Amino acid sequence: MKETIIQLKQRLSFLKKLEVEAEKYLSENKLEGHLKINKSAKYPRVYLISKSTGPDGKYLGKKDRRVISQYCQRDYERKILRESKTLIGMIEAFLEKLPLELSSESLENFLSEKNQIRRKYLTKSVLSDEEFVEEWLSVEYKGKAFLETDTELVTDRGERVRSKSEMLIANKLASLGIPYRYEFPHKLRDRHGFKITVYPDFTLLNKETRKEIILEHFGRMDDPEYVSHTLEKLNLYGRNGIFPGDRLIFTTETSRHPFDMRLFEKQLKGAGII
């Protein structure tokens, strides 16, 4: 329910932006009359009907393309304004009248606030954000094995990672309070439809939407063989419906262009994680 409410509020924000833009356009582009299109002729004929032209209207030909465009745009903006106002009213009315017992806060906090003794005996169908994160982080899994030759790098949380950049990423995620799993196994299907296991560098959890997002750091992009492998991995994600900007974030670096922490933070903000 919480994700639905978030999506409705996002839609409401988008519609209000459309409403403002349409109102601005119409206030700056006032036109008299309307277009009439006669489709009975071999080729459609466009007429401008206004007080000055009379009921028969004025024929608009090729040389009047700009005028036709202005009226078409005006009518389009009117429709946008009308439809957006209707939808805004419907969404606002729904959110305003949403019963308290169906709101995300009351559902998620009900068992947290009352009946403390009974809680431990219950299987809860609705978890608070904190409980959901705690349960998500408690999942046990086996990541990729390390080789004896691998460098020993440890994050602030005591996890071993494979590169300095991964250590920086992990520490930044922890400092921002973003739940993550390091090299958590995911089952995907390859180009032949067979199930394979992949181990993304990080799997993040968006606490608001409770959606998992894969984070990959591609750290040797000046190595042609590594780049080829990277492209194969991105194609694999795409075939499984995991696309950048939705369920996938990736960072890159080369020997001349190191990992950019500021850009990484912007990516997290763009994905709605922070």
PDB file of N, CA and C in Angstrom, residues 167-269:
ATOM      1  N   MET A 167      35.406  -0.531  -1.360  1.00  0.00           N
ATOM      2  CA  MET A 167      35.445  -0.193   0.057  1.00  0.00           C
ATOM      3  C   MET A 167      34.873   1.204   0.295  1.00  0.00           C
ATOM      4  N   LEU A 168      35.241   2.153  -0.589  1.00  0.00           N
ATOM      5  CA  LEU A 168      34.710   3.519  -0.479  1.00  0.00           C
ATOM      6  C   LEU A 168      33.194   3.534  -0.673  1.00  0.00           C
ATOM      7  N   ILE A 169      32.724   2.760  -1.645  1.00  0.00           N
ATOM      8  CA  ILE A 169      31.281   2.685  -1.922  1.00  0.00           C
ATOM      9  C   ILE A 169      30.544   2.109  -0.719  1.00  0.00           C
ATOM     10  N   ALA A 170      31.052   1.003  -0.183  1.00  0.00           N
ATOM     11  CA  ALA A 170      30.407   0.360   0.962  1.00  0.00           C
ATOM     12  C   ALA A 170      30.347   1.299   2.160  1.00  0.00           C
ATOM     13  N   ASN A 171      31.446   1.997   2.423  1.00  0.00           N
ATOM     14  CA  ASN A 171      31.476   2.919   3.564  1.00  0.00           C
ATOM     15  C   ASN A 171      30.522   4.088   3.351  1.00  0.00           C
ATOM     16  N   LYS A 172      30.400   4.556   2.127  1.00  0.00           N
ATOM     17  CA  LYS A 172      29.479   5.659   1.827  1.00  0.00           C
ATOM     18  C   LYS A 172      28.026   5.187   2.014  1.00  0.00           C
ATOM     19  N   LEU A 173      27.708   4.001   1.522  1.00  0.00           N
ATOM     20  CA  LEU A 173      26.358   3.464   1.690  1.00  0.00           C
ATOM     21  C   LEU A 173      26.011   3.336   3.172  1.00  0.00           C
ATOM     22  N   ALA A 174      26.965   2.845   3.955  1.00  0.00           N
ATOM     23  CA  ALA A 174      26.725   2.680   5.387  1.00  0.00           C
ATOM     24  C   ALA A 174      26.520   4.029   6.069  1.00  0.00           C
ATOM     25  N   SER A 175      27.328   5.017   5.690  1.00  0.00           N
ATOM     26  CA  SER A 175      27.213   6.339   6.316  1.00  0.00           C
ATOM     27  C   SER A 175      25.894   7.017   5.966  1.00  0.00           C
ATOM     28  N   LEU A 176      25.341   6.692   4.797  1.00  0.00           N
ATOM     29  CA  LEU A 176      24.064   7.261   4.375  1.00  0.00           C
ATOM     30  C   LEU A 176      22.869   6.463   4.889  1.00  0.00           C
ATOM     31  N   GLY A 177      23.142   5.357   5.544  1.00  0.00           N
ATOM     32  CA  GLY A 177      22.054   4.534   6.080  1.00  0.00           C
ATOM     33  C   GLY A 177      21.318   3.743   5.023  1.00  0.00           C
ATOM     34  N   ILE A 178      21.999   3.434   3.908  1.00  0.00           N
ATOM     35  CA  ILE A 178      21.378   2.668   2.826  1.00  0.00           C
ATOM     36  C   ILE A 178      21.664   1.180   3.040  1.00  0.00           C
ATOM     37  N   PRO A 179      20.645   0.360   3.240  1.00  0.00           N
ATOM     38  CA  PRO A 179      20.876  -1.075   3.426  1.00  0.00           C
ATOM     39  C   PRO A 179      21.462  -1.691   2.157  1.00  0.00           C
ATOM     40  N   TYR A 180      22.455  -2.568   2.330  1.00  0.00           N
ATOM     41  CA  TYR A 180      23.042  -3.217   1.158  1.00  0.00           C
ATOM     42  C   TYR A 180      23.552  -4.604   1.520  1.00  0.00           C
ATOM     43  N   ARG A 181      23.673  -5.428   0.470  1.00  0.00           N
ATOM     44  CA  ARG A 181      24.314  -6.734   0.588  1.00  0.00           C
ATOM     45  C   ARG A 181      25.479  -6.750  -0.386  1.00  0.00           C
ATOM     46  N   TYR A 182      26.599  -7.277   0.039  1.00  0.00           N
ATOM     47  CA  TYR A 182      27.776  -7.346  -0.832  1.00  0.00           C
ATOM     48  C   TYR A 182      27.833  -8.707  -1.520  1.00  0.00           C
ATOM     49  N   GLU A 183      27.909  -8.670  -2.844  1.00  0.00           N
ATOM     50  CA  GLU A 183      27.998  -9.877  -3.676  1.00  0.00           C
ATOM     51  C   GLU A 183      26.929 -10.913  -3.309  1.00  0.00           C
ATOM     52  N   PHE A 184      25.696 -10.428  -3.250  1.00  0.00           N
ATOM     53  CA  PHE A 184      24.555 -11.313  -2.991  1.00  0.00           C
ATOM     54  C   PHE A 184      24.196 -12.045  -4.288  1.00  0.00           C
ATOM     55  N   PRO A 185      23.973 -13.351  -4.251  1.00  0.00           N
ATOM     56  CA  PRO A 185      23.683 -14.111  -5.485  1.00  0.00           C
ATOM     57  C   PRO A 185      22.287 -13.818  -6.033  1.00  0.00           C
ATOM     58  N   HIS A 186      22.216 -13.628  -7.355  1.00  0.00           N
ATOM     59  CA  HIS A 186      20.942 -13.431  -8.047  1.00  0.00           C
ATOM     60  C   HIS A 186      20.819 -14.488  -9.143  1.00  0.00           C
ATOM     61  N   LYS A 187      19.636 -15.058  -9.271  1.00  0.00           N
ATOM     62  CA  LYS A 187      19.382 -16.030 -10.335  1.00  0.00           C
ATOM     63  C   LYS A 187      18.813 -15.293 -11.546  1.00  0.00           C
ATOM     64  N   LEU A 188      19.521 -15.361 -12.669  1.00  0.00           N
ATOM     65  CA  LEU A 188      19.083 -14.726 -13.912  1.00  0.00           C
ATOM     66  C   LEU A 188      19.072 -15.770 -15.022  1.00  0.00           C
ATOM     67  N   ARG A 189      18.476 -15.391 -16.152  1.00  0.00           N
ATOM     68  CA  ARG A 189      18.466 -16.289 -17.306  1.00  0.00           C
ATOM     69  C   ARG A 189      19.386 -15.742 -18.385  1.00  0.00           C
ATOM     70  N   ASP A 190      20.226 -16.608 -18.939  1.00  0.00           N
ATOM     71  CA  ASP A 190      21.143 -16.179 -19.988  1.00  0.00           C
ATOM     72  C   ASP A 190      20.428 -16.114 -21.332  1.00  0.00           C
ATOM     73  N   ARG A 191      21.168 -15.851 -22.379  1.00  0.00           N
ATOM     74  CA  ARG A 191      20.556 -15.677 -23.703  1.00  0.00           C
ATOM     75  C   ARG A 191      19.886 -16.936 -24.225  1.00  0.00           C
ATOM     76  N   HIS A 192      20.242 -18.077 -23.650  1.00  0.00           N
ATOM     77  CA  HIS A 192      19.641 -19.341 -24.083  1.00  0.00           C
ATOM     78  C   HIS A 192      18.463 -19.746 -23.191  1.00  0.00           C
ATOM     79  N   GLY A 193      18.171 -18.925 -22.177  1.00  0.00           N
ATOM     80  CA  GLY A 193      17.057 -19.212 -21.289  1.00  0.00           C
ATOM     81  C   GLY A 193      17.425 -20.057 -20.084  1.00  0.00           C
ATOM     82  N   PHE A 194      18.721 -20.370 -19.924  1.00  0.00           N
ATOM     83  CA  PHE A 194      19.148 -21.176 -18.781  1.00  0.00           C
ATOM     84  C   PHE A 194      19.395 -20.287 -17.569  1.00  0.00           C
ATOM     85  N   LYS A 195      19.070 -20.817 -16.388  1.00  0.00           N
ATOM     86  CA  LYS A 195      19.307 -20.062 -15.164  1.00  0.00           C
ATOM     87  C   LYS A 195      20.783 -20.086 -14.793  1.00  0.00           C
ATOM     88  N   ILE A 196      21.304 -18.904 -14.466  1.00  0.00           N
ATOM     89  CA  ILE A 196      22.689 -18.800 -14.009  1.00  0.00           C
ATOM     90  C   ILE A 196      22.709 -17.921 -12.759  1.00  0.00           C
ATOM     91  N   THR A 197      23.772 -18.019 -11.990  1.00  0.00           N
ATOM     92  CA  THR A 197      23.922 -17.220 -10.786  1.00  0.00           C
ATOM     93  C   THR A 197      24.950 -16.129 -11.021  1.00  0.00           C
ATOM     94  N   VAL A 198      24.588 -14.891 -10.704  1.00  0.00           N
ATOM     95  CA  VAL A 198      25.518 -13.773 -10.807  1.00  0.00           C
ATOM     96  C   VAL A 198      25.642 -13.127  -9.425  1.00  0.00           C
ATOM     97  N   TYR A 199      26.768 -12.468  -9.215  1.00  0.00           N
ATOM     98  CA  TYR A 199      27.046 -11.854  -7.921  1.00  0.00           C
ATOM     99  C   TYR A 199      27.354 -10.371  -8.124  1.00  0.00           C
ATOM    100  N   PRO A 200      26.325  -9.526  -8.220  1.00  0.00           N
ATOM    101  CA  PRO A 200      26.569  -8.082  -8.372  1.00  0.00           C
ATOM    102  C   PRO A 200      27.408  -7.572  -7.201  1.00  0.00           C
ATOM    103  N   ASP A 201      28.149  -6.522  -7.432  1.00  0.00           N
ATOM    104  CA  ASP A 201      28.979  -5.970  -6.360  1.00  0.00           C
ATOM    105  C   ASP A 201      28.134  -5.640  -5.127  1.00  0.00           C
ATOM    106  N   PHE A 202      27.019  -4.942  -5.355  1.00  0.00           N
ATOM    107  CA  PHE A 202      26.141  -4.583  -4.246  1.00  0.00           C
ATOM    108  C   PHE A 202      24.683  -4.750  -4.667  1.00  0.00           C
ATOM    109  N   THR A 203      23.860  -5.140  -3.722  1.00  0.00           N
ATOM    110  CA  THR A 203      22.407  -5.109  -3.900  1.00  0.00           C
ATOM    111  C   THR A 203      21.874  -4.149  -2.846  1.00  0.00           C
ATOM    112  N   LEU A 204      21.251  -3.063  -3.302  1.00  0.00           N
ATOM    113  CA  LEU A 204      20.750  -2.037  -2.393  1.00  0.00           C
ATOM    114  C   LEU A 204      19.262  -2.221  -2.161  1.00  0.00           C
ATOM    115  N   LEU A 205      18.783  -1.675  -1.047  1.00  0.00           N
ATOM    116  CA  LEU A 205      17.350  -1.682  -0.753  1.00  0.00           C
ATOM    117  C   LEU A 205      16.863  -0.247  -0.623  1.00  0.00           C
ATOM    118  N   ASN A 206      15.893   0.113  -1.455  1.00  0.00           N
ATOM    119  CA  ASN A 206      15.228   1.410  -1.314  1.00  0.00           C
ATOM    120  C   ASN A 206      14.203   1.270  -0.188  1.00  0.00           C
ATOM    121  N   LYS A 207      14.458   1.916   0.931  1.00  0.00           N
ATOM    122  CA  LYS A 207      13.592   1.745   2.112  1.00  0.00           C
ATOM    123  C   LYS A 207      12.188   2.281   1.887  1.00  0.00           C
ATOM    124  N   GLU A 208      12.054   3.279   1.027  1.00  0.00           N
ATOM    125  CA  GLU A 208      10.732   3.853   0.775  1.00  0.00           C
ATOM    126  C   GLU A 208       9.854   2.934  -0.059  1.00  0.00           C
ATOM    127  N   THR A 209      10.418   2.434  -1.159  1.00  0.00           N
ATOM    128  CA  THR A 209       9.635   1.594  -2.069  1.00  0.00           C
ATOM    129  C   THR A 209       9.825   0.104  -1.803  1.00  0.00           C
ATOM    130  N   ARG A 210      10.862  -0.226  -1.009  1.00  0.00           N
ATOM    131  CA  ARG A 210      11.217  -1.609  -0.700  1.00  0.00           C
ATOM    132  C   ARG A 210      11.619  -2.382  -1.959  1.00  0.00           C
ATOM    133  N   LYS A 211      12.169  -1.676  -2.903  1.00  0.00           N
ATOM    134  CA  LYS A 211      12.624  -2.290  -4.153  1.00  0.00           C
ATOM    135  C   LYS A 211      14.132  -2.491  -4.099  1.00  0.00           C
ATOM    136  N   GLU A 212      14.583  -3.637  -4.606  1.00  0.00           N
ATOM    137  CA  GLU A 212      16.012  -3.915  -4.660  1.00  0.00           C
ATOM    138  C   GLU A 212      16.619  -3.297  -5.921  1.00  0.00           C
ATOM    139  N   ILE A 213      17.805  -2.741  -5.761  1.00  0.00           N
ATOM    140  CA  ILE A 213      18.517  -2.113  -6.879  1.00  0.00           C
ATOM    141  C   ILE A 213      19.935  -2.670  -6.916  1.00  0.00           C
ATOM    142  N   ILE A 214      20.357  -3.092  -8.079  1.00  0.00           N
ATOM    143  CA  ILE A 214      21.704  -3.633  -8.249  1.00  0.00           C
ATOM    144  C   ILE A 214      22.686  -2.495  -8.510  1.00  0.00           C
ATOM    145  N   LEU A 215      23.813  -2.551  -7.833  1.00  0.00           N
ATOM    146  CA  LEU A 215      24.883  -1.559  -8.013  1.00  0.00           C
ATOM    147  C   LEU A 215      26.155  -2.292  -8.427  1.00  0.00           C
ATOM    148  N   GLU A 216      26.652  -1.961  -9.604  1.00  0.00           N
ATOM    149  CA  GLU A 216      27.882  -2.552 -10.097  1.00  0.00           C
ATOM    150  C   GLU A 216      28.943  -1.463 -10.236  1.00  0.00           C
ATOM    151  N   HIS A 217      30.170  -1.794  -9.820  1.00  0.00           N
ATOM    152  CA  HIS A 217      31.296  -0.890 -10.050  1.00  0.00           C
ATOM    153  C   HIS A 217      32.231  -1.543 -11.064  1.00  0.00           C
ATOM    154  N   PHE A 218      32.369  -0.902 -12.207  1.00  0.00           N
ATOM    155  CA  PHE A 218      33.248  -1.405 -13.265  1.00  0.00           C
ATOM    156  C   PHE A 218      34.562  -0.623 -13.188  1.00  0.00           C
ATOM    157  N   GLY A 219      35.563  -1.254 -12.590  1.00  0.00           N
ATOM    158  CA  GLY A 219      36.773  -0.529 -12.213  1.00  0.00           C
ATOM    159  C   GLY A 219      37.950  -0.609 -13.162  1.00  0.00           C
ATOM    160  N   ARG A 220      37.837  -1.357 -14.266  1.00  0.00           N
ATOM    161  CA  ARG A 220      38.990  -1.453 -15.182  1.00  0.00           C
ATOM    162  C   ARG A 220      38.541  -1.212 -16.631  1.00  0.00           C
ATOM    163  N   MET A 221      37.908  -0.064 -16.830  1.00  0.00           N
ATOM    164  CA  MET A 221      37.318   0.217 -18.131  1.00  0.00           C
ATOM    165  C   MET A 221      38.338   0.598 -19.208  1.00  0.00           C
ATOM    166  N   ASP A 222      39.629   0.600 -18.866  1.00  0.00           N
ATOM    167  CA  ASP A 222      40.656   0.784 -19.899  1.00  0.00           C
ATOM    168  C   ASP A 222      41.257  -0.555 -20.337  1.00  0.00           C
ATOM    169  N   ASP A 223      40.677  -1.654 -19.863  1.00  0.00           N
ATOM    170  CA  ASP A 223      41.082  -2.998 -20.250  1.00  0.00           C
ATOM    171  C   ASP A 223      40.051  -3.537 -21.253  1.00  0.00           C
ATOM    172  N   PRO A 224      40.412  -3.703 -22.525  1.00  0.00           N
ATOM    173  CA  PRO A 224      39.448  -4.130 -23.555  1.00  0.00           C
ATOM    174  C   PRO A 224      38.705  -5.423 -23.204  1.00  0.00           C
ATOM    175  N   GLU A 225      39.402  -6.388 -22.647  1.00  0.00           N
ATOM    176  CA  GLU A 225      38.752  -7.656 -22.296  1.00  0.00           C
ATOM    177  C   GLU A 225      37.740  -7.443 -21.169  1.00  0.00           C
ATOM    178  N   TYR A 226      38.084  -6.591 -20.222  1.00  0.00           N
ATOM    179  CA  TYR A 226      37.181  -6.281 -19.112  1.00  0.00           C
ATOM    180  C   TYR A 226      35.947  -5.545 -19.620  1.00  0.00           C
ATOM    181  N   VAL A 227      36.154  -4.614 -20.565  1.00  0.00           N
ATOM    182  CA  VAL A 227      35.029  -3.874 -21.150  1.00  0.00           C
ATOM    183  C   VAL A 227      34.078  -4.823 -21.864  1.00  0.00           C
ATOM    184  N   SER A 228      34.629  -5.784 -22.592  1.00  0.00           N
ATOM    185  CA  SER A 228      33.797  -6.768 -23.291  1.00  0.00           C
ATOM    186  C   SER A 228      32.952  -7.561 -22.297  1.00  0.00           C
ATOM    187  N   HIS A 229      33.578  -7.954 -21.197  1.00  0.00           N
ATOM    188  CA  HIS A 229      32.849  -8.698 -20.156  1.00  0.00           C
ATOM    189  C   HIS A 229      31.768  -7.811 -19.524  1.00  0.00           C
ATOM    190  N   THR A 230      32.075  -6.537 -19.354  1.00  0.00           N
ATOM    191  CA  THR A 230      31.110  -5.586 -18.781  1.00  0.00           C
ATOM    192  C   THR A 230      29.881  -5.459 -19.663  1.00  0.00           C
ATOM    193  N   LEU A 231      30.098  -5.340 -20.965  1.00  0.00           N
ATOM    194  CA  LEU A 231      28.979  -5.227 -21.898  1.00  0.00           C
ATOM    195  C   LEU A 231      28.113  -6.480 -21.877  1.00  0.00           C
ATOM    196  N   GLU A 232      28.753  -7.623 -21.767  1.00  0.00           N
ATOM    197  CA  GLU A 232      27.998  -8.877 -21.678  1.00  0.00           C
ATOM    198  C   GLU A 232      27.120  -8.886 -20.423  1.00  0.00           C
ATOM    199  N   LYS A 233      27.673  -8.384 -19.319  1.00  0.00           N
ATOM    200  CA  LYS A 233      26.911  -8.356 -18.070  1.00  0.00           C
ATOM    201  C   LYS A 233      25.732  -7.395 -18.168  1.00  0.00           C
ATOM    202  N   LEU A 234      25.952  -6.217 -18.773  1.00  0.00           N
ATOM    203  CA  LEU A 234      24.863  -5.255 -18.938  1.00  0.00           C
ATOM    204  C   LEU A 234      23.766  -5.824 -19.827  1.00  0.00           C
ATOM    205  N   ASN A 235      24.157  -6.533 -20.877  1.00  0.00           N
ATOM    206  CA  ASN A 235      23.170  -7.175 -21.747  1.00  0.00           C
ATOM    207  C   ASN A 235      22.383  -8.252 -20.987  1.00  0.00           C
ATOM    208  N   LEU A 236      23.083  -8.977 -20.125  1.00  0.00           N
ATOM    209  CA  LEU A 236      22.430 -10.001 -19.305  1.00  0.00           C
ATOM    210  C   LEU A 236      21.380  -9.362 -18.406  1.00  0.00           C
ATOM    211  N   TYR A 237      21.737  -8.265 -17.761  1.00  0.00           N
ATOM    212  CA  TYR A 237      20.772  -7.565 -16.911  1.00  0.00           C
ATOM    213  C   TYR A 237      19.568  -7.095 -17.733  1.00  0.00           C
ATOM    214  N   GLY A 238      19.858  -6.538 -18.905  1.00  0.00           N
ATOM    215  CA  GLY A 238      18.773  -6.053 -19.761  1.00  0.00           C
ATOM    216  C   GLY A 238      17.812  -7.145 -20.160  1.00  0.00           C
ATOM    217  N   ARG A 239      18.349  -8.319 -20.483  1.00  0.00           N
ATOM    218  CA  ARG A 239      17.484  -9.440 -20.875  1.00  0.00           C
ATOM    219  C   ARG A 239      16.596  -9.887 -19.717  1.00  0.00           C
ATOM    220  N   ASN A 240      16.992  -9.553 -18.500  1.00  0.00           N
ATOM    221  CA  ASN A 240      16.213  -9.929 -17.327  1.00  0.00           C
ATOM    222  C   ASN A 240      15.416  -8.760 -16.755  1.00  0.00           C
ATOM    223  N   GLY A 241      15.232  -7.715 -17.582  1.00  0.00           N
ATOM    224  CA  GLY A 241      14.403  -6.585 -17.178  1.00  0.00           C
ATOM    225  C   GLY A 241      15.029  -5.660 -16.157  1.00  0.00           C
ATOM    226  N   ILE A 242      16.365  -5.705 -16.059  1.00  0.00           N
ATOM    227  CA  ILE A 242      17.083  -4.852 -15.107  1.00  0.00           C
ATOM    228  C   ILE A 242      17.824  -3.782 -15.900  1.00  0.00           C
ATOM    229  N   PHE A 243      17.327  -2.548 -15.848  1.00  0.00           N
ATOM    230  CA  PHE A 243      17.848  -1.482 -16.686  1.00  0.00           C
ATOM    231  C   PHE A 243      18.394  -0.327 -15.857  1.00  0.00           C
ATOM    232  N   PRO A 244      19.409   0.388 -16.384  1.00  0.00           N
ATOM    233  CA  PRO A 244      19.929   1.574 -15.697  1.00  0.00           C
ATOM    234  C   PRO A 244      18.825   2.607 -15.488  1.00  0.00           C
ATOM    235  N   GLY A 245      18.837   3.241 -14.322  1.00  0.00           N
ATOM    236  CA  GLY A 245      17.829   4.242 -14.019  1.00  0.00           C
ATOM    237  C   GLY A 245      16.593   3.666 -13.381  1.00  0.00           C
ATOM    238  N   ASP A 246      16.481   2.341 -13.379  1.00  0.00           N
ATOM    239  CA  ASP A 246      15.318   1.694 -12.772  1.00  0.00           C
ATOM    240  C   ASP A 246      15.779   0.771 -11.657  1.00  0.00           C
ATOM    241  N   ARG A 247      16.352  -0.348 -12.032  1.00  0.00           N
ATOM    242  CA  ARG A 247      16.808  -1.324 -11.025  1.00  0.00           C
ATOM    243  C   ARG A 247      18.311  -1.538 -11.087  1.00  0.00           C
ATOM    244  N   LEU A 248      19.010  -0.652 -11.797  1.00  0.00           N
ATOM    245  CA  LEU A 248      20.452  -0.824 -11.952  1.00  0.00           C
ATOM    246  C   LEU A 248      21.181   0.516 -11.891  1.00  0.00           C
ATOM    247  N   ILE A 249      22.227   0.560 -11.088  1.00  0.00           N
ATOM    248  CA  ILE A 249      23.146   1.699 -11.047  1.00  0.00           C
ATOM    249  C   ILE A 249      24.535   1.140 -11.298  1.00  0.00           C
ATOM    250  N   PHE A 250      25.335   1.821 -12.111  1.00  0.00           N
ATOM    251  CA  PHE A 250      26.721   1.381 -12.248  1.00  0.00           C
ATOM    252  C   PHE A 250      27.669   2.572 -12.262  1.00  0.00           C
ATOM    253  N   THR A 251      28.840   2.342 -11.680  1.00  0.00           N
ATOM    254  CA  THR A 251      29.889   3.352 -11.652  1.00  0.00           C
ATOM    255  C   THR A 251      31.091   2.805 -12.408  1.00  0.00           C
ATOM    256  N   THR A 252      31.954   3.697 -12.865  1.00  0.00           N
ATOM    257  CA  THR A 252      33.108   3.277 -13.658  1.00  0.00           C
ATOM    258  C   THR A 252      34.363   4.025 -13.236  1.00  0.00           C
ATOM    259  N   GLU A 253      35.499   3.464 -13.617  1.00  0.00           N
ATOM    260  CA  GLU A 253      36.766   4.175 -13.459  1.00  0.00           C
ATOM    261  C   GLU A 253      37.818   3.560 -14.378  1.00  0.00           C
ATOM    262  N   THR A 254      38.823   4.347 -14.680  1.00  0.00           N
ATOM    263  CA  THR A 254      39.992   3.886 -15.429  1.00  0.00           C
ATOM    264  C   THR A 254      41.225   4.391 -14.685  1.00  0.00           C
ATOM    265  N   SER A 255      42.393   4.051 -15.193  1.00  0.00           N
ATOM    266  CA  SER A 255      43.629   4.504 -14.550  1.00  0.00           C
ATOM    267  C   SER A 255      43.756   6.031 -14.612  1.00  0.00           C
ATOM    268  N   ARG A 256      43.141   6.647 -15.621  1.00  0.00           N
ATOM    269  CA  ARG A 256      43.217   8.114 -15.761  1.00  0.00           C
ATOM    270  C   ARG A 256      41.998   8.815 -15.171  1.00  0.00           C
ATOM    271  N   HIS A 257      40.898   8.091 -15.008  1.00  0.00           N
ATOM    272  CA  HIS A 257      39.667   8.682 -14.480  1.00  0.00           C
ATOM    273  C   HIS A 257      39.193   7.856 -13.281  1.00  0.00           C
ATOM    274  N   PRO A 258      39.629   8.240 -12.075  1.00  0.00           N
ATOM    275  CA  PRO A 258      39.283   7.475 -10.877  1.00  0.00           C
ATOM    276  C   PRO A 258      37.808   7.569 -10.524  1.00  0.00           C
ATOM    277  N   PHE A 259      37.408   6.719  -9.610  1.00  0.00           N
ATOM    278  CA  PHE A 259      36.029   6.694  -9.126  1.00  0.00           C
ATOM    279  C   PHE A 259      35.638   8.061  -8.577  1.00  0.00           C
ATOM    280  N   ASP A 260      34.459   8.565  -9.002  1.00  0.00           N
ATOM    281  CA  ASP A 260      33.978   9.895  -8.628  1.00  0.00           C
ATOM    282  C   ASP A 260      32.872   9.749  -7.572  1.00  0.00           C
ATOM    283  N   MET A 261      33.211  10.043  -6.322  1.00  0.00           N
ATOM    284  CA  MET A 261      32.255   9.877  -5.235  1.00  0.00           C
ATOM    285  C   MET A 261      31.083  10.848  -5.349  1.00  0.00           C
ATOM    286  N   ARG A 262      31.356  12.087  -5.788  1.00  0.00           N
ATOM    287  CA  ARG A 262      30.275  13.071  -5.912  1.00  0.00           C
ATOM    288  C   ARG A 262      29.266  12.648  -6.970  1.00  0.00           C
ATOM    289  N   LEU A 263      29.757  12.124  -8.082  1.00  0.00           N
ATOM    290  CA  LEU A 263      28.862  11.628  -9.127  1.00  0.00           C
ATOM    291  C   LEU A 263      28.051  10.441  -8.611  1.00  0.00           C
ATOM    292  N   PHE A 264      28.684   9.593  -7.821  1.00  0.00           N
ATOM    293  CA  PHE A 264      28.001   8.432  -7.249  1.00  0.00           C
ATOM    294  C   PHE A 264      26.832   8.871  -6.370  1.00  0.00           C
ATOM    295  N   GLU A 265      27.053   9.880  -5.539  1.00  0.00           N
ATOM    296  CA  GLU A 265      25.974  10.378  -4.679  1.00  0.00           C
ATOM    297  C   GLU A 265      24.817  10.937  -5.504  1.00  0.00           C
ATOM    298  N   LYS A 266      25.152  11.601  -6.618  1.00  0.00           N
ATOM    299  CA  LYS A 266      24.108  12.110  -7.496  1.00  0.00           C
ATOM    300  C   LYS A 266      23.296  10.982  -8.105  1.00  0.00           C
ATOM    301  N   GLN A 267      23.982   9.878  -8.420  1.00  0.00           N
ATOM    302  CA  GLN A 267      23.279   8.711  -8.970  1.00  0.00           C
ATOM    303  C   GLN A 267      22.308   8.137  -7.938  1.00  0.00           C
ATOM    304  N   LEU A 268      22.725   8.084  -6.694  1.00  0.00           N
ATOM    305  CA  LEU A 268      21.857   7.581  -5.640  1.00  0.00           C
ATOM    306  C   LEU A 268      20.630   8.472  -5.485  1.00  0.00           C
ATOM    307  N   LYS A 269      20.845   9.791  -5.570  1.00  0.00           N
ATOM    308  CA  LYS A 269      19.718  10.730  -5.471  1.00  0.00           C
ATOM    309  C   LYS A 269      18.790  10.579  -6.666  1.00  0.00           C
TER     310      LYS A 269
END
